[in-house]
Amino acid sequence: MKSQIPNEGQNSHSTVEVKSETIVEATKEETPVTKPESGPEPKISAFSLSSIRKKKELEASTKSYVKPSSVLPTEEFTETEMLVQWNKYAQRLGDKGLKIMQSLLLINDPTLDGTVITLELPNEGSKLDFESQIHGLLGHLKGHLHNHDITIEVKVNETIESKRSFNDQDRYNRLLEINPNIELLRSTFGLDLHT
């Protein structure tokens, strides 16, 4: 019997070793499967510095893609075309209820020098209001005039007087300055300003 016991012990010992190796190997294989399964991330307070950092990272990652400048169109345009689009944008703002911005756009006619549009405003407060909404105007002008080199320069001139037309004759004269073909239209159809 003594000889049988060590044989059984050796056999059982061998079996134990094989089983323990199998268990260790099985454990090693299962460990990577369970690691990716992590619990929910801890909640972050909206008033903490880490939440501000995460918000900035999110904003930076969601910024829209800007095409390289060599791909963007740079067609030439006239001051008349620019004024037409300027006034259309002002009208659109007025329709949306943004009357202050509309009045700032219409307070004075902008001038064009190459691709630089210069607007004179009466005070610093109106300049700040205008500059807070300038990106929408720039996008509108760049898109409709097909020129992405357009920039807007704002100057403050406290002695500026409103150059808005107040009666029909003043309006007609201003339109005639912008487009002399209006006189041809008026004479062709026999139009009168006083009706």
Short mmCIF file of C-alpha atoms in Angstrom, two decimals:
data_model
loop_
_atom_site.label_atom_id
_atom_site.label_comp_id
_atom_site.label_asym_id
_atom_site.label_seq_id
_atom_site.Cartn_x
_atom_site.Cartn_y
_atom_site.Cartn_z
CA MET A 1 0.00 0.00 0.00
CA LYS A 2 2.79 2.35 0.63
CA SER A 3 3.85 2.18 -2.93
CA GLN A 4 0.37 2.92 -4.14
CA ILE A 5 -0.08 5.98 -2.00
CA PRO A 6 2.89 7.90 -3.38
CA ASN A 7 1.80 6.98 -6.88
CA GLU A 8 -1.63 8.30 -6.15
CA GLY A 9 -0.07 11.28 -4.41
CA GLN A 10 2.18 11.85 -7.35
CA ASN A 11 -0.71 11.46 -9.72
CA SER A 12 -2.91 13.71 -7.66
CA HIS A 13 0.00 16.11 -7.25
CA SER A 14 0.46 16.16 -11.00
CA THR A 15 -3.22 16.65 -11.46
CA VAL A 16 -3.22 19.52 -9.02
CA GLU A 17 -0.37 21.15 -10.84
CA VAL A 18 -2.12 20.84 -14.16
CA LYS A 19 -5.33 22.18 -12.68
CA SER A 20 -3.56 25.11 -11.06
CA GLU A 21 -1.82 25.96 -14.31
CA THR A 22 -5.12 25.78 -16.11
CA ILE A 23 -6.76 28.01 -13.55
CA VAL A 24 -3.95 30.53 -13.73
CA GLU A 25 -4.08 30.57 -17.50
CA ALA A 26 -7.87 30.89 -17.50
CA THR A 27 -7.61 33.75 -15.03
CA LYS A 28 -5.07 35.51 -17.20
CA GLU A 29 -7.32 35.18 -20.23
CA GLU A 30 -10.41 36.49 -18.44
CA THR A 31 -8.73 39.48 -16.82
CA PRO A 32 -8.47 41.63 -19.98
CA VAL A 33 -12.10 40.96 -20.79
CA THR A 34 -13.28 42.34 -17.48
CA LYS A 35 -10.99 45.42 -17.47
CA PRO A 36 -12.73 47.33 -20.30
CA GLU A 37 -15.99 47.04 -18.42
CA SER A 38 -15.61 49.98 -16.11
CA GLY A 39 -18.26 51.61 -14.03
CA PRO A 40 -19.71 55.02 -14.83
CA GLU A 41 -17.33 57.94 -14.50
CA PRO A 42 -17.73 59.93 -11.32
CA LYS A 43 -20.02 62.90 -11.70
CA ILE A 44 -18.38 66.31 -11.90
CA SER A 45 -19.87 69.37 -10.29
CA ALA A 46 -20.86 72.14 -12.68
CA PHE A 47 -19.01 74.60 -10.48
CA SER A 48 -15.65 72.82 -10.42
CA LEU A 49 -12.53 73.66 -12.37
CA SER A 50 -12.55 70.28 -14.05
CA SER A 51 -16.03 70.93 -15.46
CA ILE A 52 -14.84 74.22 -16.92
CA ARG A 53 -11.86 72.44 -18.45
CA LYS A 54 -14.11 69.73 -19.93
CA LYS A 55 -16.46 72.38 -21.32
CA LYS A 56 -13.57 74.18 -23.02
CA GLU A 57 -12.29 70.89 -24.45
CA LEU A 58 -15.78 70.13 -25.79
CA GLU A 59 -16.06 73.58 -27.38
CA ALA A 60 -12.62 73.21 -28.96
CA SER A 61 -13.50 69.81 -30.38
CA THR A 62 -16.81 71.02 -31.85
CA LYS A 63 -15.39 74.04 -33.69
CA SER A 64 -16.32 73.92 -37.33
CA TYR A 65 -13.80 73.01 -39.96
CA VAL A 66 -12.29 75.99 -41.79
CA LYS A 67 -11.27 75.44 -45.37
CA PRO A 68 -7.75 76.45 -46.37
CA SER A 69 -7.72 80.02 -47.65
CA SER A 70 -6.49 78.94 -51.08
CA VAL A 71 -9.81 77.15 -51.69
CA LEU A 72 -12.13 80.01 -50.66
CA PRO A 73 -13.49 82.25 -53.48
CA THR A 74 -12.22 85.80 -53.90
CA GLU A 75 -14.37 87.28 -56.67
CA GLU A 76 -14.36 91.03 -57.19
CA PHE A 77 -17.45 93.05 -56.30
CA THR A 78 -18.57 96.66 -56.49
CA GLU A 79 -19.63 99.04 -53.77
CA THR A 80 -23.20 98.90 -55.09
CA GLU A 81 -23.33 95.11 -54.75
CA MET A 82 -21.91 95.41 -51.25
CA LEU A 83 -24.52 98.03 -50.27
CA VAL A 84 -27.35 95.87 -51.63
CA GLN A 85 -26.23 92.89 -49.52
CA TRP A 86 -25.59 95.16 -46.51
CA ASN A 87 -29.15 96.50 -46.68
CA LYS A 88 -30.63 93.01 -47.21
CA TYR A 89 -28.87 91.81 -44.07
CA ALA A 90 -30.13 94.86 -42.14
CA GLN A 91 -33.68 94.14 -43.33
CA ARG A 92 -33.36 90.50 -42.26
CA LEU A 93 -32.24 91.59 -38.79
CA GLY A 94 -35.19 93.98 -38.57
CA ASP A 95 -37.57 91.16 -39.51
CA LYS A 96 -36.10 89.03 -36.70
CA GLY A 97 -36.69 91.85 -34.21
CA LEU A 98 -33.06 92.97 -33.83
CA LYS A 99 -33.89 96.64 -34.34
CA ILE A 100 -30.79 98.03 -32.60
CA MET A 101 -28.41 96.15 -34.88
CA GLN A 102 -30.51 97.09 -37.88
CA SER A 103 -30.31 100.77 -36.98
CA LEU A 104 -26.52 100.50 -36.50
CA LEU A 105 -26.17 99.02 -39.98
CA LEU A 106 -28.34 101.74 -41.51
CA ILE A 107 -27.04 104.71 -39.52
CA ASN A 108 -24.45 105.43 -42.17
CA ASP A 109 -23.55 103.96 -45.56
CA PRO A 110 -20.31 101.99 -45.38
CA THR A 111 -17.48 102.72 -47.80
CA LEU A 112 -15.48 100.17 -49.73
CA ASP A 113 -11.72 100.20 -50.30
CA GLY A 114 -10.65 97.00 -52.04
CA THR A 115 -12.06 94.33 -49.73
CA VAL A 116 -12.08 96.51 -46.60
CA ILE A 117 -15.49 97.86 -45.65
CA THR A 118 -15.32 100.93 -43.40
CA LEU A 119 -18.26 101.96 -41.25
CA GLU A 120 -18.38 105.09 -39.10
CA LEU A 121 -20.44 104.92 -35.93
CA PRO A 122 -21.34 107.81 -33.59
CA ASN A 123 -19.94 106.46 -30.29
CA GLU A 124 -18.02 103.66 -28.54
CA GLY A 125 -21.20 102.02 -27.22
CA SER A 126 -22.61 101.53 -30.70
CA LYS A 127 -19.20 100.25 -31.84
CA LEU A 128 -19.25 97.60 -29.09
CA ASP A 129 -22.81 96.57 -29.97
CA PHE A 130 -21.90 96.35 -33.65
CA GLU A 131 -18.72 94.34 -33.04
CA SER A 132 -20.61 91.81 -30.92
CA GLN A 133 -22.77 90.94 -33.95
CA ILE A 134 -20.17 91.43 -36.73
CA HIS A 135 -19.58 87.72 -37.46
CA GLY A 136 -23.08 87.15 -38.85
CA LEU A 137 -22.72 90.18 -41.14
CA LEU A 138 -19.29 89.05 -42.32
CA GLY A 139 -20.59 85.56 -43.08
CA HIS A 140 -23.51 87.00 -45.05
CA LEU A 141 -21.31 89.34 -47.08
CA LYS A 142 -18.62 86.72 -47.75
CA GLY A 143 -21.21 84.20 -48.89
CA HIS A 144 -23.31 86.47 -51.09
CA LEU A 145 -20.43 88.45 -52.61
CA HIS A 146 -18.29 85.31 -53.08
CA ASN A 147 -15.21 86.90 -51.54
CA HIS A 148 -13.70 85.62 -48.31
CA ASP A 149 -11.10 88.38 -48.04
CA ILE A 150 -13.72 90.88 -46.84
CA THR A 151 -12.98 92.65 -43.57
CA ILE A 152 -14.97 95.30 -41.74
CA GLU A 153 -13.28 98.23 -40.06
CA VAL A 154 -15.28 100.27 -37.56
CA LYS A 155 -14.38 103.89 -36.81
CA VAL A 156 -15.91 106.09 -34.14
CA ASN A 157 -16.74 109.62 -35.27
CA GLU A 158 -18.67 111.50 -32.62
CA THR A 159 -19.43 114.38 -34.99
CA ILE A 160 -21.19 112.10 -37.47
CA GLU A 161 -24.64 113.10 -38.60
CA SER A 162 -27.20 110.64 -39.80
CA LYS A 163 -27.13 110.51 -43.58
CA ARG A 164 -30.54 108.89 -43.87
CA SER A 165 -32.96 110.24 -46.43
CA PHE A 166 -36.13 111.76 -45.04
CA ASN A 167 -38.35 112.38 -48.05
CA ASP A 168 -39.03 110.80 -51.45
CA GLN A 169 -36.81 113.24 -53.38
CA ASP A 170 -33.85 112.60 -51.04
CA ARG A 171 -34.31 108.87 -51.37
CA TYR A 172 -34.53 109.13 -55.16
CA ASN A 173 -31.37 111.25 -55.29
CA ARG A 174 -29.51 108.72 -53.14
CA LEU A 175 -30.64 105.81 -55.33
CA LEU A 176 -29.64 107.83 -58.39
CA GLU A 177 -26.12 108.23 -56.92
CA ILE A 178 -25.89 104.49 -56.40
CA ASN A 179 -27.34 103.49 -59.77
CA PRO A 180 -27.76 106.09 -62.56
CA ASN A 181 -29.97 103.67 -64.56
CA ILE A 182 -32.88 104.56 -62.26
CA GLU A 183 -33.39 107.77 -64.26
CA LEU A 184 -33.77 105.66 -67.42
CA LEU A 185 -36.33 103.48 -65.62
CA ARG A 186 -38.26 106.52 -64.38
CA SER A 187 -38.35 108.18 -67.80
CA THR A 188 -39.20 104.95 -69.68
CA PHE A 189 -42.27 104.21 -67.58
CA GLY A 190 -43.22 107.85 -66.93
CA LEU A 191 -42.95 107.49 -63.17
CA ASP A 192 -43.51 110.45 -60.86
CA LEU A 193 -42.05 110.78 -57.37
CA HIS A 194 -44.99 112.65 -55.88
CA THR A 195 -47.71 110.03 -56.34
#
